[in-house]
Tab-separated table of N, CA and C in Angstrom:
chain	number	residue	atom	x	y	z
A	1269	UNK	N	0.945	-1.201	-0.070
A	1269	UNK	CA	-0.124	-0.172	-0.002
A	1269	UNK	C	0.874	1.292	0.422
A	1270	UNK	N	0.493	2.375	-0.792
A	1270	UNK	CA	1.391	3.676	-0.717
A	1270	UNK	C	0.172	4.421	-0.243
A	1271	UNK	N	0.689	5.550	0.560
A	1271	UNK	CA	-0.119	6.108	0.961
A	1271	UNK	C	0.874	7.813	0.972
A	1272	UNK	N	-0.525	8.864	0.370
A	1272	UNK	CA	0.208	10.128	-0.119
A	1272	UNK	C	-0.976	11.225	0.744
A	1273	UNK	N	-0.243	12.671	1.409
A	1273	UNK	CA	-1.170	13.222	1.753
A	1273	UNK	C	-1.306	14.320	0.523
A	1274	UNK	N	-2.465	14.650	0.380
A	1274	UNK	CA	-2.872	16.301	-0.198
A	1274	UNK	C	-3.182	17.178	0.337
A	1275	UNK	N	-2.750	18.181	0.849
A	1275	UNK	CA	-2.500	19.540	1.420
A	1275	UNK	C	-2.018	20.443	0.708
A	1276	UNK	N	-2.972	21.228	-0.100
A	1276	UNK	CA	-2.620	22.565	-0.388
A	1276	UNK	C	-2.529	23.756	0.267
A	1277	UNK	N	-2.878	23.482	1.204
A	1277	UNK	CA	-2.713	24.592	2.471
A	1277	UNK	C	-1.861	23.552	3.512
A	1278	UNK	N	-1.301	24.328	4.424
A	1278	UNK	CA	-0.230	23.761	5.593
A	1278	UNK	C	-1.306	23.441	7.182
A	1279	UNK	N	-1.963	24.962	6.737
A	1279	UNK	CA	-2.875	24.983	8.607
A	1279	UNK	C	-3.361	23.457	9.107
A	1280	UNK	N	-4.205	22.868	7.918
A	1280	UNK	CA	-4.903	21.842	8.524
A	1280	UNK	C	-3.838	20.687	9.224
A	1281	UNK	N	-2.673	20.750	8.752
A	1281	UNK	CA	-1.363	19.327	9.319
A	1281	UNK	C	-1.782	20.128	10.589
A	1282	UNK	N	-0.586	21.383	10.504
A	1282	UNK	CA	-1.004	21.821	12.457
A	1282	UNK	C	-2.242	21.594	13.204
A	1283	UNK	N	-3.276	20.972	12.496
A	1283	UNK	CA	-4.177	20.971	13.498
A	1283	UNK	C	-5.039	19.464	13.520
A	1284	UNK	N	-3.853	18.083	13.032
A	1284	UNK	CA	-3.698	17.497	12.935
A	1284	UNK	C	-4.517	16.427	11.491
A	1285	UNK	N	-4.788	16.985	11.048
A	1285	UNK	CA	-5.653	16.473	9.679
A	1285	UNK	C	-5.116	16.699	8.578
A	1286	UNK	N	-5.577	15.879	7.507
A	1286	UNK	CA	-4.785	16.431	6.224
A	1286	UNK	C	-6.244	16.489	5.469
A	1287	UNK	N	-6.212	17.408	4.220
A	1287	UNK	CA	-7.325	17.586	3.175
A	1287	UNK	C	-7.382	16.465	2.453
A	1288	UNK	N	-7.021	15.857	1.951
A	1288	UNK	CA	-6.943	14.433	1.508
A	1288	UNK	C	-5.974	13.651	1.078
A	1289	UNK	N	-6.000	12.481	1.504
A	1289	UNK	CA	-5.390	11.147	1.318
A	1289	UNK	C	-5.513	10.091	0.491
A	1290	UNK	N	-4.057	9.904	-1.023
A	1290	UNK	CA	-4.518	9.082	-1.672
A	1290	UNK	C	-3.970	7.888	-1.295
A	1291	UNK	N	-4.783	6.689	-1.470
A	1291	UNK	CA	-4.282	5.437	-1.337
A	1291	UNK	C	-4.124	4.403	-2.700
A	1292	UNK	N	-3.196	3.882	-2.782
A	1292	UNK	CA	-3.350	3.135	-4.074
A	1292	UNK	C	-1.902	1.956	-3.581
A	1293	UNK	N	-2.702	0.806	-4.403
A	1293	UNK	CA	-1.992	-0.086	-4.182
A	1293	UNK	C	-2.789	-1.593	-3.796
A	1294	UNK	N	-2.425	-2.585	-3.431
A	1294	UNK	CA	-2.961	-3.521	-2.890
A	1294	UNK	C	-3.526	-3.234	-1.209
A	1295	UNK	N	-4.948	-2.796	-1.120
A	1295	UNK	CA	-4.890	-2.726	0.249
A	1295	UNK	C	-6.305	-3.488	0.995
A	1296	UNK	N	-6.425	-4.020	2.409
A	1296	UNK	CA	-7.522	-4.222	2.983
A	1296	UNK	C	-8.354	-2.806	3.821
A	1297	UNK	N	-9.287	-2.834	3.709
A	1297	UNK	CA	-10.221	-1.146	4.391
A	1297	UNK	C	-11.069	-1.667	5.646
A	1298	UNK	N	-10.921	-0.857	6.286
A	1298	UNK	CA	-11.506	-1.263	7.753
A	1298	UNK	C	-12.691	-0.023	7.647
A	1299	UNK	N	-14.545	-0.279	7.943
A	1299	UNK	CA	-14.854	0.723	7.949
A	1299	UNK	C	-15.100	0.787	9.478
A	1300	UNK	N	-15.115	1.748	10.347
A	1300	UNK	CA	-15.331	1.071	11.517
A	1300	UNK	C	-16.772	2.256	11.847
A	1301	UNK	N	-17.890	1.539	12.868
A	1301	UNK	CA	-19.006	2.462	13.303
A	1301	UNK	C	-18.189	3.604	14.447
A	1302	UNK	N	-19.098	4.295	14.377
A	1302	UNK	CA	-18.931	5.213	15.782
A	1302	UNK	C	-18.886	4.629	16.558
A	1303	UNK	N	-17.570	5.683	17.550
A	1303	UNK	CA	-17.043	5.095	18.520
A	1303	UNK	C	-17.617	5.872	19.466
A	1304	UNK	N	-17.970	5.236	21.118
A	1304	UNK	CA	-18.240	6.384	21.877
A	1304	UNK	C	-17.566	6.326	23.250
A	1305	UNK	N	-18.080	6.852	24.013
A	1305	UNK	CA	-17.146	6.311	25.509
A	1305	UNK	C	-18.066	5.749	26.475
A	1306	UNK	N	-17.952	4.581	25.600
A	1306	UNK	CA	-18.771	3.297	26.320
A	1306	UNK	C	-18.173	2.022	27.105
A	1307	UNK	N	-18.460	1.574	28.357
A	1307	UNK	CA	-17.643	0.475	28.726
A	1307	UNK	C	-17.528	-0.604	27.972
A	1308	UNK	N	-17.017	-1.450	28.496
A	1308	UNK	CA	-17.073	-2.846	27.302
A	1308	UNK	C	-18.537	-3.971	27.434
A	1309	UNK	N	-19.303	-3.564	28.506
A	1309	UNK	CA	-20.551	-4.062	28.678
A	1309	UNK	C	-21.543	-2.997	28.384
A	1310	UNK	N	-21.044	-2.142	27.911
A	1310	UNK	CA	-22.194	-1.143	26.597
A	1310	UNK	C	-22.779	0.027	27.719
A	1311	UNK	N	-21.907	0.154	28.681
A	1311	UNK	CA	-22.883	1.616	29.639
A	1311	UNK	C	-21.555	2.899	29.207
A	1312	UNK	N	-22.684	4.021	28.720
A	1312	UNK	CA	-21.619	5.269	28.545
A	1312	UNK	C	-21.078	5.942	30.185
A	1313	UNK	N	-19.599	6.151	29.885
A	1313	UNK	CA	-19.044	6.557	31.140
A	1313	UNK	C	-18.561	8.137	30.953
A	1314	UNK	N	-18.725	8.678	32.274
A	1314	UNK	CA	-17.863	9.755	31.856
A	1314	UNK	C	-18.718	11.064	31.667
A	1315	UNK	N	-19.936	10.863	32.008
A	1315	UNK	CA	-20.949	11.853	31.961
A	1315	UNK	C	-20.146	13.251	32.283
A	1316	UNK	N	-20.586	14.613	31.350
A	1316	UNK	CA	-20.206	15.909	31.628
A	1316	UNK	C	-18.972	15.714	31.480
A	1317	UNK	N	-18.091	14.710	31.015
A	1317	UNK	CA	-16.448	15.305	30.905
A	1317	UNK	C	-16.054	15.084	29.702
A	1318	UNK	N	-15.988	15.575	28.738
A	1318	UNK	CA	-15.529	16.044	27.308
A	1318	UNK	C	-14.269	15.241	27.350
A	1319	UNK	N	-13.153	15.873	28.044
A	1319	UNK	CA	-11.970	14.956	28.057
A	1319	UNK	C	-11.889	13.515	28.142
A	1320	UNK	N	-12.739	13.069	29.418
A	1320	UNK	CA	-12.823	11.477	29.500
A	1320	UNK	C	-13.295	11.092	28.443
A	1321	UNK	N	-14.500	11.453	28.063
A	1321	UNK	CA	-15.098	10.830	26.857
A	1321	UNK	C	-14.615	10.913	25.259
A	1322	UNK	N	-13.666	11.732	24.908
A	1322	UNK	CA	-13.067	11.880	24.129
A	1322	UNK	C	-11.643	10.593	23.996
A	1323	UNK	N	-10.824	10.727	25.457
A	1323	UNK	CA	-10.255	9.828	25.079
A	1323	UNK	C	-10.908	8.083	25.127
A	1324	UNK	N	-11.664	8.069	26.314
A	1324	UNK	CA	-12.049	6.668	26.350
A	1324	UNK	C	-12.583	6.210	24.870
A	1325	UNK	N	-13.478	7.082	24.124
A	1325	UNK	CA	-13.701	7.104	22.264
A	1325	UNK	C	-12.631	6.782	21.709
A	1326	UNK	N	-11.436	7.394	21.656
A	1326	UNK	CA	-10.226	6.974	20.584
A	1326	UNK	C	-9.720	5.726	21.490
A	1327	UNK	N	-9.780	5.257	22.460
A	1327	UNK	CA	-9.498	3.944	23.057
A	1327	UNK	C	-10.313	2.584	22.611
A	1328	UNK	N	-11.691	3.376	22.600
A	1328	UNK	CA	-12.405	2.277	21.633
A	1328	UNK	C	-12.312	2.114	20.380
A	1329	UNK	N	-11.734	3.232	19.730
A	1329	UNK	CA	-11.606	3.092	17.798
A	1329	UNK	C	-10.289	2.290	17.869
A	1330	UNK	N	-9.449	3.169	18.526
A	1330	UNK	CA	-8.121	1.840	18.811
A	1330	UNK	C	-8.566	0.055	18.481
A	1331	UNK	N	-9.317	-0.029	20.299
A	1331	UNK	CA	-9.900	-1.676	19.944
A	1331	UNK	C	-10.160	-1.973	18.894
A	1332	UNK	N	-11.106	-1.042	17.964
A	1332	UNK	CA	-11.898	-2.166	17.307
A	1332	UNK	C	-10.544	-2.371	15.798
A	1333	UNK	N	-9.842	-0.790	15.824
A	1333	UNK	CA	-8.303	-1.307	14.678
A	1333	UNK	C	-7.877	-2.401	15.120
A	1334	UNK	N	-7.608	-2.618	16.583
A	1334	UNK	CA	-6.511	-3.509	16.349
A	1334	UNK	C	-7.157	-5.029	16.437
A	1335	UNK	N	-8.471	-4.890	16.891
A	1335	UNK	CA	-8.944	-6.230	16.174
A	1335	UNK	C	-8.807	-6.484	15.031
A	1336	UNK	N	-8.794	-5.820	13.769
A	1336	UNK	CA	-8.705	-6.374	12.832
A	1336	UNK	C	-7.016	-5.745	12.312
A	1337	UNK	N	-6.016	-6.060	13.233
A	1337	UNK	CA	-4.621	-6.237	13.123
A	1337	UNK	C	-4.442	-4.867	12.685
A	1338	UNK	N	-4.925	-3.910	13.348
A	1338	UNK	CA	-4.514	-2.451	12.304
A	1338	UNK	C	-4.058	-1.242	13.516
A	1339	UNK	N	-3.938	-0.209	13.176
A	1339	UNK	CA	-3.667	0.738	14.847
A	1339	UNK	C	-4.166	2.220	14.050
A	1340	UNK	N	-4.239	3.335	14.977
A	1340	UNK	CA	-4.538	4.761	14.383
A	1340	UNK	C	-3.634	5.202	13.198
A	1341	UNK	N	-2.429	4.488	13.201
A	1341	UNK	CA	-1.971	4.748	11.740
A	1341	UNK	C	-2.765	4.566	10.895
A	1342	UNK	N	-3.123	3.758	10.772
A	1342	UNK	CA	-3.965	3.074	9.555
A	1342	UNK	C	-5.326	4.165	8.824
A	1343	UNK	N	-5.166	5.387	9.925
A	1343	UNK	CA	-6.449	6.096	9.760
A	1343	UNK	C	-6.606	6.590	8.582
A	1344	UNK	N	-7.374	6.566	7.075
A	1344	UNK	CA	-7.085	7.879	6.638
A	1344	UNK	C	-8.738	8.655	6.625
A	1345	UNK	N	-9.686	8.338	7.237
A	1345	UNK	CA	-10.462	9.186	7.222
A	1345	UNK	C	-11.399	9.217	8.542
A	1346	UNK	N	-11.759	10.514	9.189
A	1346	UNK	CA	-12.261	10.131	10.530
A	1346	UNK	C	-13.760	11.277	10.439
A	1347	UNK	N	-15.119	11.061	11.022
A	1347	UNK	CA	-15.792	11.301	11.256
A	1347	UNK	C	-16.700	11.669	12.719
A	1348	UNK	N	-16.216	12.790	12.990
A	1348	UNK	CA	-16.315	13.519	14.519
A	1348	UNK	C	-17.875	14.251	14.833
A	1349	UNK	N	-18.188	13.659	15.524
A	1349	UNK	CA	-19.690	14.458	16.002
A	1349	UNK	C	-20.122	14.768	17.242
A	1350	UNK	N	-20.154	15.387	17.565
A	1350	UNK	CA	-20.246	16.183	19.050
A	1350	UNK	C	-21.620	16.996	19.263
A	1351	UNK	N	-22.029	17.530	20.769
A	1351	UNK	CA	-23.375	17.795	20.740
A	1351	UNK	C	-22.585	18.904	21.412
A	1352	UNK	N	-21.554	19.353	21.370
A	1352	UNK	CA	-20.989	20.615	22.158
A	1352	UNK	C	-19.634	20.595	21.586
A	1353	UNK	N	-19.681	21.666	19.929
A	1353	UNK	CA	-18.103	21.886	19.316
A	1353	UNK	C	-17.534	22.378	20.093
A	1354	UNK	N	-17.819	23.448	20.389
A	1354	UNK	CA	-16.552	24.505	21.612
A	1354	UNK	C	-16.076	23.612	22.633
A	1355	UNK	N	-17.197	23.020	23.585
A	1355	UNK	CA	-16.235	21.815	24.657
A	1355	UNK	C	-15.219	20.710	23.908
A	1356	UNK	N	-15.307	20.586	22.656
A	1356	UNK	CA	-14.621	19.381	22.095
A	1356	UNK	C	-13.815	20.107	21.760
A	1357	UNK	N	-13.682	21.171	21.364
A	1357	UNK	CA	-12.411	22.496	20.756
A	1357	UNK	C	-11.317	22.577	21.628
A	1358	UNK	N	-11.538	22.364	23.103
A	1358	UNK	CA	-10.995	22.906	24.092
A	1358	UNK	C	-10.289	21.437	24.559
A	1359	UNK	N	-10.806	20.394	24.355
A	1359	UNK	CA	-10.336	19.060	24.371
A	1359	UNK	C	-9.813	18.332	23.286
A	1360	UNK	N	-9.170	19.258	22.356
A	1360	UNK	CA	-9.729	18.913	20.855
A	1360	UNK	C	-7.554	18.034	21.033
A	1361	UNK	N	-7.344	18.467	22.125
A	1361	UNK	CA	-5.470	18.026	22.138
A	1361	UNK	C	-5.688	16.287	22.315
A	1362	UNK	N	-6.423	15.945	22.890
A	1362	UNK	CA	-6.489	14.457	23.283
A	1362	UNK	C	-6.569	13.477	22.072
A	1363	UNK	N	-7.617	14.288	21.079
A	1363	UNK	CA	-7.527	13.299	19.679
A	1363	UNK	C	-6.131	13.869	19.154
A	1364	UNK	N	-5.806	15.110	19.034
A	1364	UNK	CA	-4.998	15.380	18.069
A	1364	UNK	C	-3.368	14.634	18.707
A	1365	UNK	N	-2.944	14.765	20.084
A	1365	UNK	CA	-2.057	13.841	20.421
A	1365	UNK	C	-1.690	12.324	20.069
A	1366	UNK	N	-2.640	12.073	20.139
A	1366	UNK	CA	-2.958	10.293	19.810
A	1366	UNK	C	-2.949	10.292	18.427
A	1367	UNK	N	-3.403	10.969	17.607
A	1367	UNK	CA	-3.264	10.880	16.122
A	1367	UNK	C	-1.767	11.212	15.819
A	1368	UNK	N	-0.948	12.193	16.742
A	1368	UNK	CA	0.448	12.544	16.350
A	1368	UNK	C	1.627	11.960	16.780
A	1369	UNK	N	0.822	10.799	17.634
A	1369	UNK	CA	2.044	9.904	18.448
A	1369	UNK	C	1.932	8.907	17.401
A	1370	UNK	N	0.862	8.469	16.485
A	1370	UNK	CA	0.475	7.828	15.533
A	1370	UNK	C	1.348	7.641	14.418
A	1371	UNK	N	1.330	9.220	14.267
A	1371	UNK	CA	2.182	9.541	13.223
A	1371	UNK	C	1.018	9.793	12.099
A	1372	UNK	N	-0.209	10.112	12.401
A	1372	UNK	CA	-1.221	9.950	11.193
A	1372	UNK	C	-1.946	11.453	11.005
A	1373	UNK	N	-2.500	11.985	10.086
A	1373	UNK	CA	-3.187	12.935	9.921
A	1373	UNK	C	-4.466	12.815	8.707
A	1374	UNK	N	-5.292	12.048	9.872
A	1374	UNK	CA	-6.077	11.328	8.589
A	1374	UNK	C	-7.270	13.060	8.151
A	1375	UNK	N	-7.725	12.568	6.986
A	1375	UNK	CA	-9.053	13.660	6.539
A	1375	UNK	C	-10.189	13.592	7.812
A	1376	UNK	N	-10.553	14.854	8.072
A	1376	UNK	CA	-11.430	14.601	9.362
A	1376	UNK	C	-12.783	15.964	8.870
A	1377	UNK	N	-13.657	15.243	9.260
A	1377	UNK	CA	-15.240	16.230	9.410
A	1377	UNK	C	-15.671	16.258	10.767
A	1378	UNK	N	-15.762	17.488	11.383
A	1378	UNK	CA	-16.427	17.536	12.566
A	1378	UNK	C	-17.722	18.133	12.455
A	1379	UNK	N	-18.367	17.650	12.938
A	1379	UNK	CA	-20.195	18.536	13.305
A	1379	UNK	C	-20.624	18.260	13.922
A	1380	UNK	N	-20.851	18.736	14.329
A	1380	UNK	CA	-22.499	19.440	15.953
A	1380	UNK	C	-23.779	19.115	15.499
A	1381	UNK	N	-23.807	17.695	16.596
A	1381	UNK	CA	-25.370	17.447	16.584
A	1381	UNK	C	-25.879	17.628	17.689
A	1382	UNK	N	-27.660	17.533	17.347
A	1382	UNK	CA	-28.568	18.218	18.821
A	1382	UNK	C	-27.924	16.978	19.598
A	1383	UNK	N	-27.944	15.679	19.301
A	1383	UNK	CA	-27.394	14.957	20.432
A	1383	UNK	C	-26.823	13.804	19.644
A	1384	UNK	N	-26.503	12.506	20.359
A	1384	UNK	CA	-26.163	11.298	19.869
A	1384	UNK	C	-26.947	10.139	20.265
A	1385	UNK	N	-26.789	8.941	20.104
A	1385	UNK	CA	-27.638	7.900	20.145
A	1385	UNK	C	-28.545	7.657	21.704
A	1386	UNK	N	-27.830	7.962	23.161
A	1386	UNK	CA	-27.572	7.989	24.423
A	1386	UNK	C	-27.092	9.528	24.893
A	1387	UNK	N	-28.393	9.704	25.712
A	1387	UNK	CA	-28.273	10.968	26.070
A	1387	UNK	C	-27.018	12.021	26.847
A	1388	UNK	N	-26.563	10.754	27.281
A	1388	UNK	CA	-25.065	11.017	28.106
A	1388	UNK	C	-23.964	11.538	27.149
A	1389	UNK	N	-24.017	11.000	26.123
A	1389	UNK	CA	-22.469	10.800	25.037
A	1389	UNK	C	-22.541	12.142	25.045
A	1390	UNK	N	-21.372	12.638	24.753
A	1390	UNK	CA	-21.133	13.956	23.797
A	1390	UNK	C	-20.088	13.744	23.273
A	1391	UNK	N	-19.543	12.721	21.999
A	1391	UNK	CA	-18.561	12.659	21.070
A	1391	UNK	C	-18.781	11.702	20.578
A	1392	UNK	N	-18.762	10.901	19.509
A	1392	UNK	CA	-18.628	9.860	18.310
A	1392	UNK	C	-18.163	10.192	17.283
A	1393	UNK	N	-16.577	9.045	17.112
A	1393	UNK	CA	-16.086	9.222	16.072
A	1393	UNK	C	-16.027	7.721	15.103
A	1394	UNK	N	-16.403	8.244	14.268
A	1394	UNK	CA	-16.573	7.284	13.085
A	1394	UNK	C	-14.967	6.885	12.186
A	1395	UNK	N	-14.233	5.889	11.890
A	1395	UNK	CA	-13.149	5.694	10.878
A	1395	UNK	C	-13.054	5.194	9.892
A	1396	UNK	N	-12.088	5.167	9.082
A	1396	UNK	CA	-12.012	4.391	7.641
A	1396	UNK	C	-10.419	4.295	7.864
A	1397	UNK	N	-9.820	2.847	7.998
A	1397	UNK	CA	-8.539	2.455	8.009
A	1397	UNK	C	-8.321	1.364	6.338
A	1398	UNK	N	-6.923	1.864	6.148
A	1398	UNK	CA	-6.373	0.779	5.216
A	1398	UNK	C	-5.299	0.248	5.636
A	1399	UNK	N	-4.944	-0.978	5.206
A	1399	UNK	CA	-3.313	-1.490	5.432
A	1399	UNK	C	-3.247	-2.525	4.027
């Protein structure tokens, strides 16, 4: 697999994402369902704590990737949904630092939503990964 980023501007890389990613060659693609701050038994965690929810959400995304033999480094696309964009931006470093440590800046879209599947959830992340 060959992967190259497309960034006509540098500002997005400084925020931890790329404008585009070209993947070529023989690949495996994993489409991850939206991950949230849920415990292993399906119970929402960290009500009202955006930083803790974001960290657990990334942990859960990483667990799905790991089950497929992948890691955060394989991400090419993220969709981030939040019930509070301003609070998420206050804690965005939680996500950006994990992606940076993995050496990846996937294409990313962030959307503010009225609510997620369960009322206590504040952030949900979908990912697409290739290997």
